[in-house]
PDB file of C-alpha atoms in Angstrom:
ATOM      1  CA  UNK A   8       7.892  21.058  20.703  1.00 36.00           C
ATOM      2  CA  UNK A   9       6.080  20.171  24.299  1.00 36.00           C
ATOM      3  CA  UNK A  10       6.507  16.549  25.380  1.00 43.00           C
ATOM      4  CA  UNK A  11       3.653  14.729  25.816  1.00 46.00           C
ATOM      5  CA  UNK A  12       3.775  11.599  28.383  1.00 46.00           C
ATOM      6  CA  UNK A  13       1.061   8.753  29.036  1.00 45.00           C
ATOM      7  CA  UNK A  14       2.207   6.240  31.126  1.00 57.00           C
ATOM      8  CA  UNK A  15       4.886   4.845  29.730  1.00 79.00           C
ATOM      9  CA  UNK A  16       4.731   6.344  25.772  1.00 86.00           C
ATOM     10  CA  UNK A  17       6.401   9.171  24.597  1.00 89.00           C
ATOM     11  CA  UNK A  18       5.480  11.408  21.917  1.00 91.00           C
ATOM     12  CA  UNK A  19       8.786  11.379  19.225  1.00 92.00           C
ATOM     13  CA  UNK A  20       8.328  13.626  15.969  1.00 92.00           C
ATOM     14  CA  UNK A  21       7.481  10.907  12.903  1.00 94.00           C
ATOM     15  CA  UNK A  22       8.367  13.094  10.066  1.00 95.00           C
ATOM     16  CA  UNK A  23      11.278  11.222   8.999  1.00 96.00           C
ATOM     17  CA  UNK A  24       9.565   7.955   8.185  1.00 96.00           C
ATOM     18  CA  UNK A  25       6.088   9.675   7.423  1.00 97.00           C
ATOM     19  CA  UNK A  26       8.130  11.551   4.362  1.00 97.00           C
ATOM     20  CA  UNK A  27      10.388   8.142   3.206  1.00 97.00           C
ATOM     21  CA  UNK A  28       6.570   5.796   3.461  1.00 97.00           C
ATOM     22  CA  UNK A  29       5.156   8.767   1.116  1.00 97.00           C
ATOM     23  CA  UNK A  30       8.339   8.430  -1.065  1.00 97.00           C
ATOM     24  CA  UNK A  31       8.393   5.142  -1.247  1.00 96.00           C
ATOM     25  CA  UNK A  32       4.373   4.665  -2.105  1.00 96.00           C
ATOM     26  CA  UNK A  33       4.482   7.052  -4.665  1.00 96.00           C
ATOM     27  CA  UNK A  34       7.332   5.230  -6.326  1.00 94.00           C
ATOM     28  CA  UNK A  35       4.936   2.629  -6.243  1.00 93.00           C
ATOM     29  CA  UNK A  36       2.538   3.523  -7.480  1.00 93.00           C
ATOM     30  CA  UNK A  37       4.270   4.930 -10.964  1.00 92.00           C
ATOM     31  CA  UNK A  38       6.091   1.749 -11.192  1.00 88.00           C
ATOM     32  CA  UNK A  39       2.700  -0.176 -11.207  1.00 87.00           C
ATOM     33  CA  UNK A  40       1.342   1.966 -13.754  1.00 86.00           C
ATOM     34  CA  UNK A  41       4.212   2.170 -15.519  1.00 84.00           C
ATOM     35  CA  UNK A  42       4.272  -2.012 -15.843  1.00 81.00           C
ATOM     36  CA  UNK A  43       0.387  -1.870 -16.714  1.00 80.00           C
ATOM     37  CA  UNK A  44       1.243   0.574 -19.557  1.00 80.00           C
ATOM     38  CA  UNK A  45       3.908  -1.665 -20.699  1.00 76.00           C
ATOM     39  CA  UNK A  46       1.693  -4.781 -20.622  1.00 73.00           C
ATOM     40  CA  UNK A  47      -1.745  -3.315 -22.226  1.00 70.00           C
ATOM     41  CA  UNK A  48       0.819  -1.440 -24.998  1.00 67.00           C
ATOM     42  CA  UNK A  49       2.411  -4.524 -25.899  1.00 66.00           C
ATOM     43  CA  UNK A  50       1.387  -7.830 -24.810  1.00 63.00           C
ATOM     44  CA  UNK A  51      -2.262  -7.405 -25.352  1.00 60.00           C
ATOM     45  CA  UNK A  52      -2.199  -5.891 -29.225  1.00 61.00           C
ATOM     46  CA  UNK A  53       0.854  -8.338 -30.397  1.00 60.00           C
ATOM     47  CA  UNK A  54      -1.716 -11.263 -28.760  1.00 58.00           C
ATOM     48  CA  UNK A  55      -4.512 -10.296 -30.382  1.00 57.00           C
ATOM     49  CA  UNK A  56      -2.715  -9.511 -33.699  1.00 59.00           C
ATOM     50  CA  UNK A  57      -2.894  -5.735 -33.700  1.00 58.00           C
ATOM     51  CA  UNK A  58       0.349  -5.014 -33.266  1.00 58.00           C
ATOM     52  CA  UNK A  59       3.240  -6.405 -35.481  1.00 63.00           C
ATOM     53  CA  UNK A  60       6.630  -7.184 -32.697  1.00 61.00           C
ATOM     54  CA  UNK A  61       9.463  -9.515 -33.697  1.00 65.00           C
ATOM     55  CA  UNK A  62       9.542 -12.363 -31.373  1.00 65.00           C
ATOM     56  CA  UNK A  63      12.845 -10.827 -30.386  1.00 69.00           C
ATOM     57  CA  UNK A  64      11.785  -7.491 -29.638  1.00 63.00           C
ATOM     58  CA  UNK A  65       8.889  -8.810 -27.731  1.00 61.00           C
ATOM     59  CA  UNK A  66      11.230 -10.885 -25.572  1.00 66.00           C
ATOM     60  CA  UNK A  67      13.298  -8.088 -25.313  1.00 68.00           C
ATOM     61  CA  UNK A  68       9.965  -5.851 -23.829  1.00 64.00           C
ATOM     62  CA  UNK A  69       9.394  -9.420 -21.950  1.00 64.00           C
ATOM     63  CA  UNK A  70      12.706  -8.710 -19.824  1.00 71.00           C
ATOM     64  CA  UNK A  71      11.942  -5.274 -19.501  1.00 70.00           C
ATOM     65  CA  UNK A  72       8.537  -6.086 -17.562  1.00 67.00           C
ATOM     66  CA  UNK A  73      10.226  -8.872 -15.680  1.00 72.00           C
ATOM     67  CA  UNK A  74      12.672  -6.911 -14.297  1.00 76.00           C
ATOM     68  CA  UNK A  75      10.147  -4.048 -13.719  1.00 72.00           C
ATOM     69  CA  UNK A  76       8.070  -6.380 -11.470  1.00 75.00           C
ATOM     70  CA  UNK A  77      11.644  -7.356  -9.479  1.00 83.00           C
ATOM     71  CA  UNK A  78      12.040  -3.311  -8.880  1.00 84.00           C
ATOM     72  CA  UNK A  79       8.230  -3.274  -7.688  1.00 83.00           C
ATOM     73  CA  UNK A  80       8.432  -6.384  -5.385  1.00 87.00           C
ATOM     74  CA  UNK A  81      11.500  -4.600  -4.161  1.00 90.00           C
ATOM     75  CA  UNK A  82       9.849  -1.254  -3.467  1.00 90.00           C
ATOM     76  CA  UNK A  83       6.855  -3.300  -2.149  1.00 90.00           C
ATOM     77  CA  UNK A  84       8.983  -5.121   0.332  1.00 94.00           C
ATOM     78  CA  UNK A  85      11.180  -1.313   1.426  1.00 95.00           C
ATOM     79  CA  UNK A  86       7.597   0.279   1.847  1.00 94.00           C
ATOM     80  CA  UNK A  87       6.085  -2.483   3.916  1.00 94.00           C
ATOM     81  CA  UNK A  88       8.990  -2.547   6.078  1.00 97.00           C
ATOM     82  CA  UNK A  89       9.390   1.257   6.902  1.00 97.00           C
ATOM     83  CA  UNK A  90       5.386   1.803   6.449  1.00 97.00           C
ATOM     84  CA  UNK A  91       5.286  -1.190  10.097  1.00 97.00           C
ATOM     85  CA  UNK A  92       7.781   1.475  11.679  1.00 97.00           C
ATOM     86  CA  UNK A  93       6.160   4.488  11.015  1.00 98.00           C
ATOM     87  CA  UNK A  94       2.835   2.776  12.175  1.00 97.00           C
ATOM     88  CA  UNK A  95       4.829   1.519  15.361  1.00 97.00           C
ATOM     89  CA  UNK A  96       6.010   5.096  16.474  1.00 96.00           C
ATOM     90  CA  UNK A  97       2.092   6.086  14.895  1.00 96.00           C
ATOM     91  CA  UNK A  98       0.653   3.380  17.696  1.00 95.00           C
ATOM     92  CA  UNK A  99       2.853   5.189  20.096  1.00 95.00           C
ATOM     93  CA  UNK A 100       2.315   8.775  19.535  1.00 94.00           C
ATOM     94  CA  UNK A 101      -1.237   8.331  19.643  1.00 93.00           C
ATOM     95  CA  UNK A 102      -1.552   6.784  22.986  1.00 92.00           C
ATOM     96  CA  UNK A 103       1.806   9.541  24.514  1.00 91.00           C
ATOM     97  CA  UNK A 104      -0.995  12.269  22.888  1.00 90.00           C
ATOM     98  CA  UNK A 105      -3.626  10.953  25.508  1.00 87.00           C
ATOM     99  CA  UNK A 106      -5.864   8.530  22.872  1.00 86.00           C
ATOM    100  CA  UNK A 107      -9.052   6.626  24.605  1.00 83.00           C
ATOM    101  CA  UNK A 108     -10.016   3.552  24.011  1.00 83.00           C
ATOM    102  CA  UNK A 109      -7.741   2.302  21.904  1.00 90.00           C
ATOM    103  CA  UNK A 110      -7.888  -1.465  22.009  1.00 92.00           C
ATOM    104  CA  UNK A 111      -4.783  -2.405  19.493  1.00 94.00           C
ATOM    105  CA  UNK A 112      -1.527  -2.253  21.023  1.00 93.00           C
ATOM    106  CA  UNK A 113       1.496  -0.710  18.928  1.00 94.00           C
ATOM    107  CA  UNK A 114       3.262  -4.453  18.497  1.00 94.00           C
ATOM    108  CA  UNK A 115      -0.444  -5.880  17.643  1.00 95.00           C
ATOM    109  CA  UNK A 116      -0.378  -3.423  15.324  1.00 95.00           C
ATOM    110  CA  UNK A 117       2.369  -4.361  13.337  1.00 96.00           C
ATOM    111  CA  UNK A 118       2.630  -8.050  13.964  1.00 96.00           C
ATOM    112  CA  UNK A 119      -1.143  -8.450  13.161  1.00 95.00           C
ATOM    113  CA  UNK A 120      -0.152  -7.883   9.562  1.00 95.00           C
ATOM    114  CA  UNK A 121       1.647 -11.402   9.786  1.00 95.00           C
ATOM    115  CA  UNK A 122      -0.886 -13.600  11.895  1.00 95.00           C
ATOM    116  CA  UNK A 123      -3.580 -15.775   9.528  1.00 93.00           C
ATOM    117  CA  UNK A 124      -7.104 -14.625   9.395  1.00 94.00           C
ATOM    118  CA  UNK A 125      -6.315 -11.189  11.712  1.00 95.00           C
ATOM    119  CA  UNK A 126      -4.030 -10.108   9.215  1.00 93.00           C
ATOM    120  CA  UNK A 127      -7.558  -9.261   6.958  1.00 93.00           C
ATOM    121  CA  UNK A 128      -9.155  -6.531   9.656  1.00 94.00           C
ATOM    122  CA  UNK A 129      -6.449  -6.114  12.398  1.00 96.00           C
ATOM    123  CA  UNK A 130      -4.109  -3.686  11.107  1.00 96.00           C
ATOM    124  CA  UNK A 131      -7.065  -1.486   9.874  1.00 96.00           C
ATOM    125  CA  UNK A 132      -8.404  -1.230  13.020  1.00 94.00           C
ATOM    126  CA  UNK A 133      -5.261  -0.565  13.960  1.00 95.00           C
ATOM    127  CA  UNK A 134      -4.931   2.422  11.594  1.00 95.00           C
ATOM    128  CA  UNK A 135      -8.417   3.794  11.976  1.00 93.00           C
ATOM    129  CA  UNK A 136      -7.767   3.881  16.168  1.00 93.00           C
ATOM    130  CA  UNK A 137      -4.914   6.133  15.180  1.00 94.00           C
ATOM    131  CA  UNK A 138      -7.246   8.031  12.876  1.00 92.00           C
ATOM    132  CA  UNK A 139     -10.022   8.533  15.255  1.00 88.00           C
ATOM    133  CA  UNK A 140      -7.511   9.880  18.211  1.00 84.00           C
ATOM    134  CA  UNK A 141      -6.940  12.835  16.355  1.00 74.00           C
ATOM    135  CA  UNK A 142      -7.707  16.029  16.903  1.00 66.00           C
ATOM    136  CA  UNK A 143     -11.518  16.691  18.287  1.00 61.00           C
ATOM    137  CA  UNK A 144     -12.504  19.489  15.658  1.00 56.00           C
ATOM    138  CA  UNK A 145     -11.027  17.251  12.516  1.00 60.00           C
ATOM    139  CA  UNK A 146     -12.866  14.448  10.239  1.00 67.00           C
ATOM    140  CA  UNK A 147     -14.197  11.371  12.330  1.00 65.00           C
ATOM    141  CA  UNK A 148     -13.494   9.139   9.202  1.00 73.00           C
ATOM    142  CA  UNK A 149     -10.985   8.837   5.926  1.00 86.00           C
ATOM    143  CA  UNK A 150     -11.973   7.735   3.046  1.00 93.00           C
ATOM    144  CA  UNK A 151      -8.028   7.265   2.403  1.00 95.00           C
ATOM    145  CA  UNK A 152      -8.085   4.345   5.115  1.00 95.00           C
ATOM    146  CA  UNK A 153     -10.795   2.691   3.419  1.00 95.00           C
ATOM    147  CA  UNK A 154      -9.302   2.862  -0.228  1.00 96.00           C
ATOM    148  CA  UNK A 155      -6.007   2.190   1.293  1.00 97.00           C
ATOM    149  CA  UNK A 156      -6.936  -1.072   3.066  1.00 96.00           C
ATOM    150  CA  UNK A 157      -9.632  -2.479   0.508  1.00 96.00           C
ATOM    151  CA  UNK A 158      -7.794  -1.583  -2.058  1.00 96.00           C
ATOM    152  CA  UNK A 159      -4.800  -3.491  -0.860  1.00 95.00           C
ATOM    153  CA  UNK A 160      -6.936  -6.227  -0.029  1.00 95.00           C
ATOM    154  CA  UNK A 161      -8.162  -6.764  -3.449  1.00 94.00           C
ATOM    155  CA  UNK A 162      -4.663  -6.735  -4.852  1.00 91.00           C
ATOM    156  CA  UNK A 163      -3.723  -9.525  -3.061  1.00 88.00           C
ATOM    157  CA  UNK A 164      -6.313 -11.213  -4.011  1.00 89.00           C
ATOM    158  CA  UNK A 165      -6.313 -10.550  -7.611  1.00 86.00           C
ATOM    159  CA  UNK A 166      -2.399 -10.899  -7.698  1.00 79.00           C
ATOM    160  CA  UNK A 167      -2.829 -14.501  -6.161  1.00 77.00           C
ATOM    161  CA  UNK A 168      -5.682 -15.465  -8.940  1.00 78.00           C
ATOM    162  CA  UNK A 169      -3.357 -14.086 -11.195  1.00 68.00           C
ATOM    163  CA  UNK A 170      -0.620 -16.399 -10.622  1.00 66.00           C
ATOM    164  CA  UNK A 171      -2.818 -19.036 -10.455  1.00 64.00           C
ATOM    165  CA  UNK A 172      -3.888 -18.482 -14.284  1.00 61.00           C
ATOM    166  CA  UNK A 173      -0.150 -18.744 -15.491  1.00 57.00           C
ATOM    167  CA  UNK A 174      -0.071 -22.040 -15.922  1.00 52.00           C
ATOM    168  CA  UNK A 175      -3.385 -21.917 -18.641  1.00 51.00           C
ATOM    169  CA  UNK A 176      -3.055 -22.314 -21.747  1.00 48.00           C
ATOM    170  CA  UNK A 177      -2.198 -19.154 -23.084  1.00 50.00           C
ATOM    171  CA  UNK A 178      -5.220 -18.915 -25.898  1.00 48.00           C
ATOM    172  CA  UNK A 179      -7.073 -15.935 -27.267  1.00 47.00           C
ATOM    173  CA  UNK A 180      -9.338 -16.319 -24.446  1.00 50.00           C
ATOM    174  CA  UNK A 181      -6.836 -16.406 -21.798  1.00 55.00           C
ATOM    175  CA  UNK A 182      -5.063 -13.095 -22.921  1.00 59.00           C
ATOM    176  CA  UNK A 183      -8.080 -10.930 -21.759  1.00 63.00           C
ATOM    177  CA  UNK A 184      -8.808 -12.595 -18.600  1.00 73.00           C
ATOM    178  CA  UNK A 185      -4.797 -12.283 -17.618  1.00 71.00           C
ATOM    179  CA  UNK A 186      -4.758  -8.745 -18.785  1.00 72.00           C
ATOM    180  CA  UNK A 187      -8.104  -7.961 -17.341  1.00 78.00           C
ATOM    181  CA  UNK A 188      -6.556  -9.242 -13.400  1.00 81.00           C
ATOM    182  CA  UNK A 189      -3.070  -7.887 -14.210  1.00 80.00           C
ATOM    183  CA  UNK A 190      -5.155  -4.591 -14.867  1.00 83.00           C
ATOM    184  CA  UNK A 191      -7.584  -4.477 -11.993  1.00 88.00           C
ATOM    185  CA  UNK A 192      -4.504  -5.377  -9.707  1.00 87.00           C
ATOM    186  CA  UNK A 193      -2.209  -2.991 -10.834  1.00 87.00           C
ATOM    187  CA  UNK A 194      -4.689  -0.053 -10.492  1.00 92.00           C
ATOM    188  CA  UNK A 195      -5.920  -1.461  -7.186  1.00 94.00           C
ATOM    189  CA  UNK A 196      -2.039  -1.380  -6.067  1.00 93.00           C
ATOM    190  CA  UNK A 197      -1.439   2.022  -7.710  1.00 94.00           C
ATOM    191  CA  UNK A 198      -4.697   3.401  -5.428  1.00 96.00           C
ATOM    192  CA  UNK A 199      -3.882   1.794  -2.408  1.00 96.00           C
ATOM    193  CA  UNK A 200      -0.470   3.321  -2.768  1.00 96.00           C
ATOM    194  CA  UNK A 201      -1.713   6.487  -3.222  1.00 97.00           C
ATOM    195  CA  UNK A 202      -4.533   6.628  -0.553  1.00 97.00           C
ATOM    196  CA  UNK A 203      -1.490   5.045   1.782  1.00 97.00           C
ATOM    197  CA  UNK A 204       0.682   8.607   0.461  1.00 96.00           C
ATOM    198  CA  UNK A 205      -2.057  10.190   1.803  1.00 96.00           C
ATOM    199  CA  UNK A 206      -3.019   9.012   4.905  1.00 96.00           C
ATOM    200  CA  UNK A 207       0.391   8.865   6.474  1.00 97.00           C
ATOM    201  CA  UNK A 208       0.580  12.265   5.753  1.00 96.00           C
ATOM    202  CA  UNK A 209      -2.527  13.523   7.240  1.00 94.00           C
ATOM    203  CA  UNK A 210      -1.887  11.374  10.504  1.00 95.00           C
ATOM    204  CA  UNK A 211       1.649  12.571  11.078  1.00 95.00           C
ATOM    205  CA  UNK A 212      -0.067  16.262  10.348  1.00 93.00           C
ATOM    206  CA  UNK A 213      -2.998  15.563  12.881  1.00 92.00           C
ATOM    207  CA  UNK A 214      -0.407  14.620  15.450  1.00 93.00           C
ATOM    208  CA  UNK A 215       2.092  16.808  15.014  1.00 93.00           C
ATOM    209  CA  UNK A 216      -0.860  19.508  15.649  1.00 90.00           C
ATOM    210  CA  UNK A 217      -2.281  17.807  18.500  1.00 89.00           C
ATOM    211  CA  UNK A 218       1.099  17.471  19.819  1.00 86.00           C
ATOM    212  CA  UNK A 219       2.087  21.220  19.704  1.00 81.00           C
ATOM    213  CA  UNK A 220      -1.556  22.311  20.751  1.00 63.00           C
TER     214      UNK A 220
END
């Protein structure tokens, strides 16, 4: 494959962290939906008297979920942490491919994910500048980077609400506005894994074409 130089940046093949990110999200993403199916199968019916469960099997189902949320927290944290290298060597590639105007710099990209306040639009602008530097004859725009990012966005936010509402009382009432965040959340997490499947792999595509072109 031709080597492509500007300035300073070199382009390096990103296939090896493009393909563990896409892993990783899509494990993800079933383990979300996995948890929701648990919850909404069990929790809700046995709450609302549905669904006959001893109290021990229910604690028993309890554990199960708990744990599940460890192994997703765990794949959360894995994903993040290879998903800011990938974007890194992303950052790089773009600007060792010739990019223009790009106005986030590969360490803004990833360190904007930790600062207050830029951490909600930085590292999508980041993204999208990596989008747009693609090749001339593809797609201006992804709709992958906007389900990706807003969709992530509203996770946090509904996870956060979430855990604010443990400490009600746990009533009737309660149930269905728990379940109802734990739901939106958990889909909102399960499609901004899978838009984030996506997109890394049409970047590393577009580059690796505009790279050998």
């Amino acid at each position: 494959m031709m080597t492509k130089r500007q300035r300073e940046y070199t382009f390096r093949p990103n296939d090896s962290l493009a393909q563990l990110v896409q892993l990783l999200a899509a494990l993800v993403c079933l383990s979300q939906l996995l948890s929701w199916l648990l919850l909404a199968g069990t929790a809700l019916p046995k709450a609302l008297g549905w669904l006959e469960i001893s109290d021990k099997v229910f604690n028993g189902l309890v554990g199960v979920a708990e744990f599940g949320a460890w192994v997703l927290m765990g794949l959360l944290l894995c994903s993040g942490l290879v998903f800011l290298c990938w974007l890194y060597r992303a950052a790089c590639n773009a600007r060792a491919l010739g990019a223009q105007g790009m106005q986030v710099s590969p360490a803004w990209a990833v360190s904007g994910f930790f600062v207050p306040i830029i951490h909600l639009f930085l590292p999508y602008q980041a993204v999208k500048e990596i989008w747009v530097n693609g090749p001339v004859d593809s797609e201006p725009d992804s709709i992958w980077l906007r389900i990706w990012w807003f969709g992530l966005l509203g996770s946090m936010a509904l996870s956060r609400f979430a855990d604010i509402s443990a400490g009600w009382e746990t009533q009737g009432g309660e149930w269905g506005i728990r379940l109802l965040l734990f739901t939106l959340s958990a889909w909102l997490t399960a499609a901004s894994a899978y838009a984030l499947l996506r997109l890394v792999g049409e970047i590393n595509r577009r580059q690796n074409r505009l790279a050998g072109e």
